PDB file of C-alpha atoms in Angstrom:
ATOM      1  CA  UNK Y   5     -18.364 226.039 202.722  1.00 42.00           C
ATOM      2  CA  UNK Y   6     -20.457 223.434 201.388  1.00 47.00           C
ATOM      3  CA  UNK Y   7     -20.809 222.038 197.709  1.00 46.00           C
ATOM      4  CA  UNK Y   8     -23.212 219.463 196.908  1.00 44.00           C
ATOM      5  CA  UNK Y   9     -22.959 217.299 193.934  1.00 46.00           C
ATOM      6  CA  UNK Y  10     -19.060 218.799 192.914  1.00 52.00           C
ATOM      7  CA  UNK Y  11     -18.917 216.695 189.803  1.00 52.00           C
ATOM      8  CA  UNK Y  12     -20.394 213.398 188.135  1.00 53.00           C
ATOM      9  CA  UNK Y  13     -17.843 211.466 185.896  1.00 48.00           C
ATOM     10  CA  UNK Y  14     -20.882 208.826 184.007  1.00 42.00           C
ATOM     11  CA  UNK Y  15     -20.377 205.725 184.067  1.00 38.00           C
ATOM     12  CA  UNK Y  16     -16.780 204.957 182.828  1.00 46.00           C
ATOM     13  CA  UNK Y  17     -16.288 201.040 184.230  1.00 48.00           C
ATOM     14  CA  UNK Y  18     -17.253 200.257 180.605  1.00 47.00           C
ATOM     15  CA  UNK Y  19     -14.558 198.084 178.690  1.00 53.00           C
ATOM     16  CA  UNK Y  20     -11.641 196.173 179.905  1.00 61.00           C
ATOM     17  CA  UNK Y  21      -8.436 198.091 180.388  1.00 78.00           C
ATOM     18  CA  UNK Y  22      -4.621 196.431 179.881  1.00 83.00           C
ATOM     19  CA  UNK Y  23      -4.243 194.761 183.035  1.00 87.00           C
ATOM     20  CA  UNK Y  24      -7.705 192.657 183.016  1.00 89.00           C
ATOM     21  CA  UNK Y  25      -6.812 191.455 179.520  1.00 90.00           C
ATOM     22  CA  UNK Y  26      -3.850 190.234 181.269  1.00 92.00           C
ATOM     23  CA  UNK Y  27      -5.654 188.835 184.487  1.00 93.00           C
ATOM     24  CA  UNK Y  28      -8.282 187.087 182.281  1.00 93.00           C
ATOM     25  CA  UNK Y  29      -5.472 184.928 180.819  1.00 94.00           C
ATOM     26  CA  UNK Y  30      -4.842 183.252 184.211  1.00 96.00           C
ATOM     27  CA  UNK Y  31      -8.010 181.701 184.406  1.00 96.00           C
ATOM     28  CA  UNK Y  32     -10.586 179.519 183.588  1.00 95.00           C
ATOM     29  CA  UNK Y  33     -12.701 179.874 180.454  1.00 95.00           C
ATOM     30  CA  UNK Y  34     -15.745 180.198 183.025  1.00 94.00           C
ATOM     31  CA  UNK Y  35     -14.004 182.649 184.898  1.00 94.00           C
ATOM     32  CA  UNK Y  36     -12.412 184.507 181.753  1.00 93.00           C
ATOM     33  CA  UNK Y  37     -15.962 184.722 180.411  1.00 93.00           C
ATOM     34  CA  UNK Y  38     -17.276 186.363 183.187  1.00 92.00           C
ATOM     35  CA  UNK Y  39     -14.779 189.061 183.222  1.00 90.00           C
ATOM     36  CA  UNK Y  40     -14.886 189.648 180.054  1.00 88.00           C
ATOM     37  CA  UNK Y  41     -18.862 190.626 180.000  1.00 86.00           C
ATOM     38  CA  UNK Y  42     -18.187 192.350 183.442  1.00 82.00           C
ATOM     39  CA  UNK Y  43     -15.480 195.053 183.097  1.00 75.00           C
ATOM     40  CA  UNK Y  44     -17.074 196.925 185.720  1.00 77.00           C
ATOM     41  CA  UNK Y  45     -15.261 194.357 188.861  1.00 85.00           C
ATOM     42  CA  UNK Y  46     -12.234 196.324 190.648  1.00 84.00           C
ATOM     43  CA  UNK Y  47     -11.433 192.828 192.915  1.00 92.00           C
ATOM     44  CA  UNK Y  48     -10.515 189.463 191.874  1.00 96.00           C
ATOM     45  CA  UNK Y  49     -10.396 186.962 194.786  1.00 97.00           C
ATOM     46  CA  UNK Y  50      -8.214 184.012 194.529  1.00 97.00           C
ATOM     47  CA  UNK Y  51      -8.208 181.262 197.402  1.00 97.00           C
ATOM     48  CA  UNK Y  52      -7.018 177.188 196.928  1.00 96.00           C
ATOM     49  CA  UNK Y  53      -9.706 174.469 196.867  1.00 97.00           C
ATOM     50  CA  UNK Y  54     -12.420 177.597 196.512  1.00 97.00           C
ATOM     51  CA  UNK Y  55     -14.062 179.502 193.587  1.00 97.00           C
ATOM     52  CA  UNK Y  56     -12.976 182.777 192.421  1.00 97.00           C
ATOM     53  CA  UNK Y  57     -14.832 185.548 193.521  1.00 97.00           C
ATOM     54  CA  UNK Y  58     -15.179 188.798 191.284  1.00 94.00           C
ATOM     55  CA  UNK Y  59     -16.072 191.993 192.948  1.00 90.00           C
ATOM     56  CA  UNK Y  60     -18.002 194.816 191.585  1.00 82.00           C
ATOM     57  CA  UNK Y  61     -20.435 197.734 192.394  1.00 73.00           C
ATOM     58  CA  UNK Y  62     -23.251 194.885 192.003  1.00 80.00           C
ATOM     59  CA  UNK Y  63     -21.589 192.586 194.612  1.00 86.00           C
ATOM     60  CA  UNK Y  64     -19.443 189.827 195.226  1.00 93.00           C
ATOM     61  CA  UNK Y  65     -19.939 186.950 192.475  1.00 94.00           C
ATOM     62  CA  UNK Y  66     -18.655 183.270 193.029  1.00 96.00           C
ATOM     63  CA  UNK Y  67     -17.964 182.198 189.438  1.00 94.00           C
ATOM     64  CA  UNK Y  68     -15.974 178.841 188.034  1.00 93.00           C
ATOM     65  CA  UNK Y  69     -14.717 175.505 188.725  1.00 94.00           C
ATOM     66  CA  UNK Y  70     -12.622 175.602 192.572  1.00 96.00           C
ATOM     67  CA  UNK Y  71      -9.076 176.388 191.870  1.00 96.00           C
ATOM     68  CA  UNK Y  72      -6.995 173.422 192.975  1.00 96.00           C
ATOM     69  CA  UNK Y  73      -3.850 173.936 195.338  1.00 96.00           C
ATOM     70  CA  UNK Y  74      -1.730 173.522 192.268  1.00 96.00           C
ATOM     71  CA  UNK Y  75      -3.635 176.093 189.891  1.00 96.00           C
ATOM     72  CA  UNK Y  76      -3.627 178.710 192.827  1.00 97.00           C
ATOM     73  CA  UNK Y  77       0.201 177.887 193.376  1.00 95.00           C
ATOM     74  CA  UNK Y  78       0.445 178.581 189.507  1.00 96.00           C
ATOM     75  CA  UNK Y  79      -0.943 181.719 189.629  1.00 97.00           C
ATOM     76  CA  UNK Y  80       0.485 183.090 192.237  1.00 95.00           C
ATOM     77  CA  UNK Y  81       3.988 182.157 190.804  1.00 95.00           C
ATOM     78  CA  UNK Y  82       3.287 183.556 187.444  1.00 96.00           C
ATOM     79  CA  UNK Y  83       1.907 186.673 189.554  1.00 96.00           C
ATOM     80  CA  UNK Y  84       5.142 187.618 191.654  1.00 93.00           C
ATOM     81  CA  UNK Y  85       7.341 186.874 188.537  1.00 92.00           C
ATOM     82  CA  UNK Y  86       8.589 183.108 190.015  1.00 90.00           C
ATOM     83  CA  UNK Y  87      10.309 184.994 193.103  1.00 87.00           C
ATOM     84  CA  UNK Y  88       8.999 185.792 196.164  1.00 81.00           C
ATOM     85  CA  UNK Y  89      12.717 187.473 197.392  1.00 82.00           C
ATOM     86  CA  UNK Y  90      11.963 190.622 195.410  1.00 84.00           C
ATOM     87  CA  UNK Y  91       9.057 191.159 197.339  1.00 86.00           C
ATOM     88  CA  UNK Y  92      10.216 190.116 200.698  1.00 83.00           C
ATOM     89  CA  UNK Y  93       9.821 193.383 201.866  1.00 83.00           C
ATOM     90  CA  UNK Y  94       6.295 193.845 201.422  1.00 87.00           C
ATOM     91  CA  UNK Y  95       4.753 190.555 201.658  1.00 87.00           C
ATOM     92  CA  UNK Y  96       5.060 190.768 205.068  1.00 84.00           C
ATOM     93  CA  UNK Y  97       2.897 193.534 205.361  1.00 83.00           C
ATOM     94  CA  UNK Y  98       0.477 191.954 202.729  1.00 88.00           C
ATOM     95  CA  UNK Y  99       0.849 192.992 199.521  1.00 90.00           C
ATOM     96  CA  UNK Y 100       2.876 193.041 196.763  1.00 91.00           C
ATOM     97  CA  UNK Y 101       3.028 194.403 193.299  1.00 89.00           C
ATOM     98  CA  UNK Y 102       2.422 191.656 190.468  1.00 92.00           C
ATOM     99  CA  UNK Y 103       3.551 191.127 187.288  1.00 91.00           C
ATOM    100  CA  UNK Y 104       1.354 193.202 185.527  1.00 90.00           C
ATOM    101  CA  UNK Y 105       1.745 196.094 187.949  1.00 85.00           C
ATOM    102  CA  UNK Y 106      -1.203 196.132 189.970  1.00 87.00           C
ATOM    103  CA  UNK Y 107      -1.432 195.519 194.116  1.00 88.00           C
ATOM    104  CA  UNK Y 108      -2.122 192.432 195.022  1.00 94.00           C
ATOM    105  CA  UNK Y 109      -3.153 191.590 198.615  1.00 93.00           C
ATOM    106  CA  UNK Y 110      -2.303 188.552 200.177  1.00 94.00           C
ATOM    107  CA  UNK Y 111      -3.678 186.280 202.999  1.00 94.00           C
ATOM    108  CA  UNK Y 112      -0.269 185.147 204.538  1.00 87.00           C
ATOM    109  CA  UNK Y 113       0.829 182.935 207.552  1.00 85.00           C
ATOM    110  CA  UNK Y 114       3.917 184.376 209.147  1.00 78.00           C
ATOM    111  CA  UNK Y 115       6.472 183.068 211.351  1.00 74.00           C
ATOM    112  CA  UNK Y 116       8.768 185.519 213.798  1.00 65.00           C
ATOM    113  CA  UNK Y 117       6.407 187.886 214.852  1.00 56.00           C
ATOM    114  CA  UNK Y 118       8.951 189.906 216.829  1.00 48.00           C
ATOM    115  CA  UNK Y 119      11.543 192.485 216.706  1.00 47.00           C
ATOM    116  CA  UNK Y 120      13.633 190.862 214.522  1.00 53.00           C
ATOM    117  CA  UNK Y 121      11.517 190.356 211.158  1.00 60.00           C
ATOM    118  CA  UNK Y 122       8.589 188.252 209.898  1.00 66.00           C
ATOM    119  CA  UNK Y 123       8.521 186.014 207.146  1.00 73.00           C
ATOM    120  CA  UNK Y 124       6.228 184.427 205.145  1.00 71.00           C
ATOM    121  CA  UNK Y 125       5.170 180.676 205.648  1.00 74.00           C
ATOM    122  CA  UNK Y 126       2.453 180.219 203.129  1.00 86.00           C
ATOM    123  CA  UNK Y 127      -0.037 182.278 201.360  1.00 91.00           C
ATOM    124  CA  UNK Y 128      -3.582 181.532 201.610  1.00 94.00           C
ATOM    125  CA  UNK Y 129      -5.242 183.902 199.680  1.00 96.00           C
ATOM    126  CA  UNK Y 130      -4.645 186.363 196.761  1.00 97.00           C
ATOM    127  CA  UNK Y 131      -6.982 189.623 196.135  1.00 97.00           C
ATOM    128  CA  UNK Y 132      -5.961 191.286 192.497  1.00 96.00           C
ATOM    129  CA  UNK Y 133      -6.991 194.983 192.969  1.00 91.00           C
ATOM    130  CA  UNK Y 134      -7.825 196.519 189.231  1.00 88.00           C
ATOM    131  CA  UNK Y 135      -5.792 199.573 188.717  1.00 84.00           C
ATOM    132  CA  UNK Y 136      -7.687 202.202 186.646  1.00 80.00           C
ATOM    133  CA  UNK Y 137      -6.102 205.417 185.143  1.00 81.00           C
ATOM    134  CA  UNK Y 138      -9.329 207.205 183.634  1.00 81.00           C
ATOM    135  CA  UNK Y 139      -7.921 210.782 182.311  1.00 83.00           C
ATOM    136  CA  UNK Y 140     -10.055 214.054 182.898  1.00 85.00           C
ATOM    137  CA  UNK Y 141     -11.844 211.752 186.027  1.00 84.00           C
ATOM    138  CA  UNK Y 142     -10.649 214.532 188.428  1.00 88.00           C
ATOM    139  CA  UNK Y 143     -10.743 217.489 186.402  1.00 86.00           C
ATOM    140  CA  UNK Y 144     -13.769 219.392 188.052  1.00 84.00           C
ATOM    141  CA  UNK Y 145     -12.757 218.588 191.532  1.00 88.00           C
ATOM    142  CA  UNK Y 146      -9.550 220.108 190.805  1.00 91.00           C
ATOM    143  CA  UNK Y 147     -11.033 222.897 189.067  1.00 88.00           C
ATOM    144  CA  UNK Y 148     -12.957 223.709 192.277  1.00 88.00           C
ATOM    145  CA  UNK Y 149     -10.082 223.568 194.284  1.00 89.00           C
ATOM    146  CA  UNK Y 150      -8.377 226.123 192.212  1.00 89.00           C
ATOM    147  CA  UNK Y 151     -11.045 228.786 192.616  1.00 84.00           C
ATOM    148  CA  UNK Y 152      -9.178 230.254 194.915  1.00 76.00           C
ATOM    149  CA  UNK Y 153      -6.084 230.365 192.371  1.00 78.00           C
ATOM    150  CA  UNK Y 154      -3.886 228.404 194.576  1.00 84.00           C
ATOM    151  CA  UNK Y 155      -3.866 224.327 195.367  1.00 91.00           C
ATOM    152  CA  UNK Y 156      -4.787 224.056 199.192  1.00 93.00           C
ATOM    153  CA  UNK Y 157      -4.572 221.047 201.024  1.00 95.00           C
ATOM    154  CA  UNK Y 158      -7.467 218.580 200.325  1.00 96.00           C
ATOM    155  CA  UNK Y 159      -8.031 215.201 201.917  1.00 97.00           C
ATOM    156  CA  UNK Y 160     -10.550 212.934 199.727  1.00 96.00           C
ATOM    157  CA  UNK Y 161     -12.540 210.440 202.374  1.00 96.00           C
ATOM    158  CA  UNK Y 162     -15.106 207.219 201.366  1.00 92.00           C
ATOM    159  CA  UNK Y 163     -15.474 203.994 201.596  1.00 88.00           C
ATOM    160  CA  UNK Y 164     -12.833 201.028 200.883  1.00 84.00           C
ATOM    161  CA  UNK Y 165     -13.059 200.603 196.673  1.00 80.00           C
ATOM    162  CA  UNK Y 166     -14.680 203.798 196.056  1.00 83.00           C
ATOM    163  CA  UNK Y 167     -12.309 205.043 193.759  1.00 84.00           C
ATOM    164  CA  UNK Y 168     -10.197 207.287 195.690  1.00 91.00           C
ATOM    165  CA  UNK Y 169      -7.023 206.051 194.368  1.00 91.00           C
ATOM    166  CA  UNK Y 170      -8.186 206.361 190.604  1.00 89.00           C
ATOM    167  CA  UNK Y 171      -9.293 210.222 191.401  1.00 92.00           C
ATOM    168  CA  UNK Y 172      -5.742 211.078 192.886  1.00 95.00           C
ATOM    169  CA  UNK Y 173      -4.114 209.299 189.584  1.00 94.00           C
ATOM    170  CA  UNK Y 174      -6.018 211.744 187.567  1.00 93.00           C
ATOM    171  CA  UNK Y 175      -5.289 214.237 189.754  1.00 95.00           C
ATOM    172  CA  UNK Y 176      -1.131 213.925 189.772  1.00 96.00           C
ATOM    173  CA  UNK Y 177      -2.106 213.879 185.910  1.00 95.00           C
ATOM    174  CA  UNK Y 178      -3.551 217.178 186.020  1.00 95.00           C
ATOM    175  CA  UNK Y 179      -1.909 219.368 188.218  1.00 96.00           C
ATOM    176  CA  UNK Y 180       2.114 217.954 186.795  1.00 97.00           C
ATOM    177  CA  UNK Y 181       1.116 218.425 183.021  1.00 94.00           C
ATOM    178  CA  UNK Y 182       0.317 221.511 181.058  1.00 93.00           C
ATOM    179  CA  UNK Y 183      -1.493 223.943 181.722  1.00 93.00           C
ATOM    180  CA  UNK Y 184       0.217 223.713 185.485  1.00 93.00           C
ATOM    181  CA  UNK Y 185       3.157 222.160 185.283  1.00 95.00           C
ATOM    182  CA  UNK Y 186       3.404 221.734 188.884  1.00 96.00           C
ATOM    183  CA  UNK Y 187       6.152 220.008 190.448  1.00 97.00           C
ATOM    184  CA  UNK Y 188       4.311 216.843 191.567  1.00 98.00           C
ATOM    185  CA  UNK Y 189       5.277 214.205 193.674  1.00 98.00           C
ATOM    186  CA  UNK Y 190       3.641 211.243 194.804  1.00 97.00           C
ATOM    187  CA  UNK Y 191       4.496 209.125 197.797  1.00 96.00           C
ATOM    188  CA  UNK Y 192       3.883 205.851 196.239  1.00 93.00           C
ATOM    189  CA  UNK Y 193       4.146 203.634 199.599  1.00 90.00           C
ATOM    190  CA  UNK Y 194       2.437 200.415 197.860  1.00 86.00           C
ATOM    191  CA  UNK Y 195       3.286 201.074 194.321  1.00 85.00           C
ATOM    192  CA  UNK Y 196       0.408 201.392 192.980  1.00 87.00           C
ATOM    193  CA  UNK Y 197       1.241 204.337 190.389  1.00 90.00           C
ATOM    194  CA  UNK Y 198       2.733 203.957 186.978  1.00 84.00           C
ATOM    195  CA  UNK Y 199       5.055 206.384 185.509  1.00 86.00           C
ATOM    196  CA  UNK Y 200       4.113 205.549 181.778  1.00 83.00           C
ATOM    197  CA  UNK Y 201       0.534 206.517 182.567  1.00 85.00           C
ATOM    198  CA  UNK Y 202       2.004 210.442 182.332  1.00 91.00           C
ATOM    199  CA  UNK Y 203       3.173 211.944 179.226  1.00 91.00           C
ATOM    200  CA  UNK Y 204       6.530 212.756 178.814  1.00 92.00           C
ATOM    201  CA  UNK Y 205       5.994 216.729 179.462  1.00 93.00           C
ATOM    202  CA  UNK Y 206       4.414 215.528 183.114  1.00 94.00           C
ATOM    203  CA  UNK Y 207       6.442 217.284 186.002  1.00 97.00           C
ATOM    204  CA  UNK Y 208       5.971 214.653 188.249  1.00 97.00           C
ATOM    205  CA  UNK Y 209       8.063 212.449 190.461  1.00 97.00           C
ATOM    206  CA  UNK Y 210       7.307 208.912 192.019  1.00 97.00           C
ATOM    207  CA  UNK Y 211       8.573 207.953 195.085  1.00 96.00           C
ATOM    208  CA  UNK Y 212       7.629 204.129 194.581  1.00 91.00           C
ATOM    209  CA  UNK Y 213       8.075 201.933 198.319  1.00 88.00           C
ATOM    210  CA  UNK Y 214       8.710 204.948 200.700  1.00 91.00           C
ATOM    211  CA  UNK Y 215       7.096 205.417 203.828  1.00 91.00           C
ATOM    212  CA  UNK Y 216       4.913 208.417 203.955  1.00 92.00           C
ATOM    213  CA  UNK Y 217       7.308 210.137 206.335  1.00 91.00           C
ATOM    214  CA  UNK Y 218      10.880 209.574 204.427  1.00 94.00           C
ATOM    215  CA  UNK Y 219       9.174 209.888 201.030  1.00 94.00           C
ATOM    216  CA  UNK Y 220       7.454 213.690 202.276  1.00 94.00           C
ATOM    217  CA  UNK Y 221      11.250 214.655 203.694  1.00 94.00           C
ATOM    218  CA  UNK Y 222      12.471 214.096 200.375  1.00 96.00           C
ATOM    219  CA  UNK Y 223       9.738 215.803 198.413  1.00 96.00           C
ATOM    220  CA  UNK Y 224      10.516 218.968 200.791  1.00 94.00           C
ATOM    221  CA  UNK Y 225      13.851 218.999 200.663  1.00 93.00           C
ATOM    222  CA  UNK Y 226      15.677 217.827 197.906  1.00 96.00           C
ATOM    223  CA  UNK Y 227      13.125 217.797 195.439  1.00 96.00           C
ATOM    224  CA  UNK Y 228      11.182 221.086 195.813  1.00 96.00           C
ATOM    225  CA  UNK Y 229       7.857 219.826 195.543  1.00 97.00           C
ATOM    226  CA  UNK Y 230       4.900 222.253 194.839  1.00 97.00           C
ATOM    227  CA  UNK Y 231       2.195 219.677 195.922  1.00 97.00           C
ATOM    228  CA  UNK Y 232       2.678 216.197 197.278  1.00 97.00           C
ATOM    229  CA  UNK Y 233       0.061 213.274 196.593  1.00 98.00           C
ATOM    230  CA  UNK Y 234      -0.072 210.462 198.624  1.00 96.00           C
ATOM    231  CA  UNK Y 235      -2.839 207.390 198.807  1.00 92.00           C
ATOM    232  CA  UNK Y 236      -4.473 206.266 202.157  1.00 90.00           C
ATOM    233  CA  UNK Y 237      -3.271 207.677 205.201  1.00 91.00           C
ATOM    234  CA  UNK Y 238      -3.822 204.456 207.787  1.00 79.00           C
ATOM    235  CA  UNK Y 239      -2.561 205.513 211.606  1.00 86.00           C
ATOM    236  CA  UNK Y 240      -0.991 207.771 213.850  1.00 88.00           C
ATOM    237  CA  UNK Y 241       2.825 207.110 212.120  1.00 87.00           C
ATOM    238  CA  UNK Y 242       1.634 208.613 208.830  1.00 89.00           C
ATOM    239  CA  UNK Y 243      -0.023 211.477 210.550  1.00 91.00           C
ATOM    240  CA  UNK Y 244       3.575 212.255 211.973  1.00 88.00           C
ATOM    241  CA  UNK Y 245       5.003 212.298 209.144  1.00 88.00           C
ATOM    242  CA  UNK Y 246       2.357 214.111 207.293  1.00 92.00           C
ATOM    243  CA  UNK Y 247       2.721 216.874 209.986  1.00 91.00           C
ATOM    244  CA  UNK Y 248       6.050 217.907 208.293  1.00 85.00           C
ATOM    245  CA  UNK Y 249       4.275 219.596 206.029  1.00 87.00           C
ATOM    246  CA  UNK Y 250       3.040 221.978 208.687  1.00 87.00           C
ATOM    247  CA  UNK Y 251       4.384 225.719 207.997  1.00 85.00           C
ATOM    248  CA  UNK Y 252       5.851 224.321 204.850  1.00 91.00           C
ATOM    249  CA  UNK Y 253       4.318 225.811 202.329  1.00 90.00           C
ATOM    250  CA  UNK Y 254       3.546 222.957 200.305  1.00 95.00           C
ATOM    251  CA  UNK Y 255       0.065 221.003 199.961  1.00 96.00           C
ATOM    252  CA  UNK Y 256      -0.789 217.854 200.377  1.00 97.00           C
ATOM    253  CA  UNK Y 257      -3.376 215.730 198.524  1.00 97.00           C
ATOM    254  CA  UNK Y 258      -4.292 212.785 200.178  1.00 97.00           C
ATOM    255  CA  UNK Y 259      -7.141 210.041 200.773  1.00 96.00           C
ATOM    256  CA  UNK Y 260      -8.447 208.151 204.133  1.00 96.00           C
ATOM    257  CA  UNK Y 261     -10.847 205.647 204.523  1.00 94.00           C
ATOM    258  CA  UNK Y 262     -14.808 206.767 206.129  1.00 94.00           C
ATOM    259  CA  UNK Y 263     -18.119 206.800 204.627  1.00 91.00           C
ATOM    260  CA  UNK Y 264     -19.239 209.779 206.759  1.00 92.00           C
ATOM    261  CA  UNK Y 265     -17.191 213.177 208.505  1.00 92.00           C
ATOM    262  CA  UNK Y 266     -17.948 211.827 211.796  1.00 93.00           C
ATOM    263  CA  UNK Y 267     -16.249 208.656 210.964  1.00 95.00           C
ATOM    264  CA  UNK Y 268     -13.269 210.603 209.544  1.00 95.00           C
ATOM    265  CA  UNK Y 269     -13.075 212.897 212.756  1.00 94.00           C
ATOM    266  CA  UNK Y 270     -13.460 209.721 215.338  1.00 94.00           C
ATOM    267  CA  UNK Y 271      -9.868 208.585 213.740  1.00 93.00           C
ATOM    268  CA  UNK Y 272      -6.731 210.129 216.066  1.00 93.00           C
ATOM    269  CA  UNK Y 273      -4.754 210.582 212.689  1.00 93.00           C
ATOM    270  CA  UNK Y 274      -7.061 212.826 210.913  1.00 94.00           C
ATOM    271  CA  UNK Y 275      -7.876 215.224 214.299  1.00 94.00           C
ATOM    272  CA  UNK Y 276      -4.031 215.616 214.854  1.00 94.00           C
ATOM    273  CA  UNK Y 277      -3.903 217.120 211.328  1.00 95.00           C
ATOM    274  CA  UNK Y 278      -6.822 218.790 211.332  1.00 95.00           C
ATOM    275  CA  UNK Y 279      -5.325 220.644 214.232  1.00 94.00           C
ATOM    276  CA  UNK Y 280      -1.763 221.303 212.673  1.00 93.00           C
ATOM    277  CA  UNK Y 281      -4.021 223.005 209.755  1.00 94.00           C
ATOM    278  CA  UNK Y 282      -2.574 219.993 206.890  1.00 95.00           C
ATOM    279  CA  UNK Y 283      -5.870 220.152 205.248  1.00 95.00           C
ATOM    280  CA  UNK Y 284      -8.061 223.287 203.959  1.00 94.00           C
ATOM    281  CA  UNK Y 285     -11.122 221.309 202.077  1.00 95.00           C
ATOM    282  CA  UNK Y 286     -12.536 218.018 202.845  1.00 95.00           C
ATOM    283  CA  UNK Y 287     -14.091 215.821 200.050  1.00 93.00           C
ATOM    284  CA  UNK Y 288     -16.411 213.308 200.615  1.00 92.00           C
ATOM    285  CA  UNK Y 289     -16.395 210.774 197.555  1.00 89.00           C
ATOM    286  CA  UNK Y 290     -19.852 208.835 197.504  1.00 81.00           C
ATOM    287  CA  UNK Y 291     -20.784 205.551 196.829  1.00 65.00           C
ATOM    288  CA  UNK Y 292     -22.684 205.525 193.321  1.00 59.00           C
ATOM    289  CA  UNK Y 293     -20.771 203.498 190.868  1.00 50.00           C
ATOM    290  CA  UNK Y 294     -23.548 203.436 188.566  1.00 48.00           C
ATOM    291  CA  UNK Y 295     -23.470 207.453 188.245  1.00 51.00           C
ATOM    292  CA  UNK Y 296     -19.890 206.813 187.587  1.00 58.00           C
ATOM    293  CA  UNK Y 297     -17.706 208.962 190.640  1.00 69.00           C
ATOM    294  CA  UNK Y 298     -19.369 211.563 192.285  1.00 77.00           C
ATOM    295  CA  UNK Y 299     -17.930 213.986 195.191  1.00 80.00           C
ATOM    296  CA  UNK Y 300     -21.547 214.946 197.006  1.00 80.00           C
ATOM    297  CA  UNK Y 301     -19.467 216.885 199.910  1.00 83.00           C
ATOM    298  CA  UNK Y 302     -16.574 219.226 199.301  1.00 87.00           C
ATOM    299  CA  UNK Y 303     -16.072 221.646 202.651  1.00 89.00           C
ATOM    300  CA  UNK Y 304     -13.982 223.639 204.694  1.00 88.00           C
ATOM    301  CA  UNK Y 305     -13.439 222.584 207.773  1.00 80.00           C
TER     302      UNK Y 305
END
């Protein structure tokens, strides 16, 4: 089954949201400025001794004065709260949730690349990823999914900073509050959902740092999850651990990264579910910011 054009949101990167006022405080007037008239970025990319590049649908913009060694070391300590031990354990890896509770990558040089750990020498490079909640953004996806009255596994696939991770928000949203009242829960591996962005009636659980596999044992068996979101499945470990779910009982909503099907089925990850039946439907998110989100592909496979 094949459904072209599944749903169109408009555009809805149209005003700044609570963590770009935030952002825009860290920077220079220039900068700030150019923000401020273009709400529609989802990147900011901080480097010393370079310019700050914004990142949108239209491109990636150079804008302001260089940011000295000292203003980027500024930022980046108001950024991981003036301690870089709480986020020891994810640095590493790079990443780590700021202060105003978005992901922020980072460009790290690391020391003890072995067995026994890695840490962090210095960090070269910061990339703020805007986090967007946008309520009702999923609604007629998940209203197509439910034509056959029951949640099915579904695997959302596009491009990096499509919106993927903004759809499955809205989508935890919708199936964990009323009418459905689901039990949710996510497997938030890099923390990039907020509880306060449900209302209080939302049944919905976070599991906020686990890995894929330990946070889907839970979900199974102590918490009695009804459907299980999780964001960006990356290798062959998550697959693993994904494949839990097989003969279950419980679906799984998830996202990968490919612009095409062929480019999803090339990855070893996605086949080895595929063939342990994890996924019913198949959505293909496309690439057309200024329609606002738009699924043009939503099959069975």
């Amino acid at each position: 089954m094949r459904v072209h054009n599944c749903f169109g949101t408009g555009i809805y990167f149209n005003d700044m949201n609570s963590y770009l006022e935030n952002v825009v405080k860290l920077f220079s007037p220039e900068v700030k400025s150019f923000i401020q008239h273009n709400p529609s970025i989802y990147e900011i990319r901080v480097r010393p001794e370079k310019k700050v590049f914004v990142v949108s649908a239209e491109g990636n913009f150079p804008c302001g004065p260089a940011i000295s060694l000292h203003e980027f070391n500024r930022i980046f300590s108001i950024l991981n709260g003036g301690s870089l031990y709480k986020h020891e354990d994810t640095l590493p890896y790079g990443f780590f949730t700021d202060s105003f509770g978005g992901r922020c990558g980072v460009v790290c040089e690391l020391a003890g690349l072995s067995s026994e750990g890695r840490s962090v020498v210095k960090v070269n490079g910061l990339n703020l990823r805007v986090p967007r909640f946008i309520r009702g953004v999923s609604e007629s996806l998940c209203d197509a999914l439910l034509a056959e009255k029951a949640v099915q596994g579904t695997l959302i696939y596009a491009a990096p900073c499509t919106g993927k991770t903004t759809v499955i928000r809205d989508m935890a949203r919708y199936f964990s509050e009323f009418p459905h009242r689901l039990r949710v829960c996510v497997i938030d591996e890099r923390r990039e959902f907020d509880s306060g962005d449900y209302r209080t009636d939302a049944n919905i659980d976070i599991l906020s740092g686990y890995s894929k596999k330990i946070g889907i044992e839970i979900a199974i068996r102590t918490l009695s999850a009804q459907l299980i979101i999780c964001d960006e499945i990356g290798d062959f470990d998550d697959a693993k651990g994904i494949c839990q779910l097989a003969n279950s009982g419980v679906p799984l909503i998830a996202t990968a990264h490919a612009d095409t099907c062929e480019e999803l089925f090339h990855k070893d990850a996605i086949r080895l579910m595929h063939d342990k039946k994890i996924f019913t439907w198949y959505a293909h998110l496309a690439t057309c910011h200024w329609q606002g989100l738009c699924f043009d592909q939503l099959e069975k496979l």
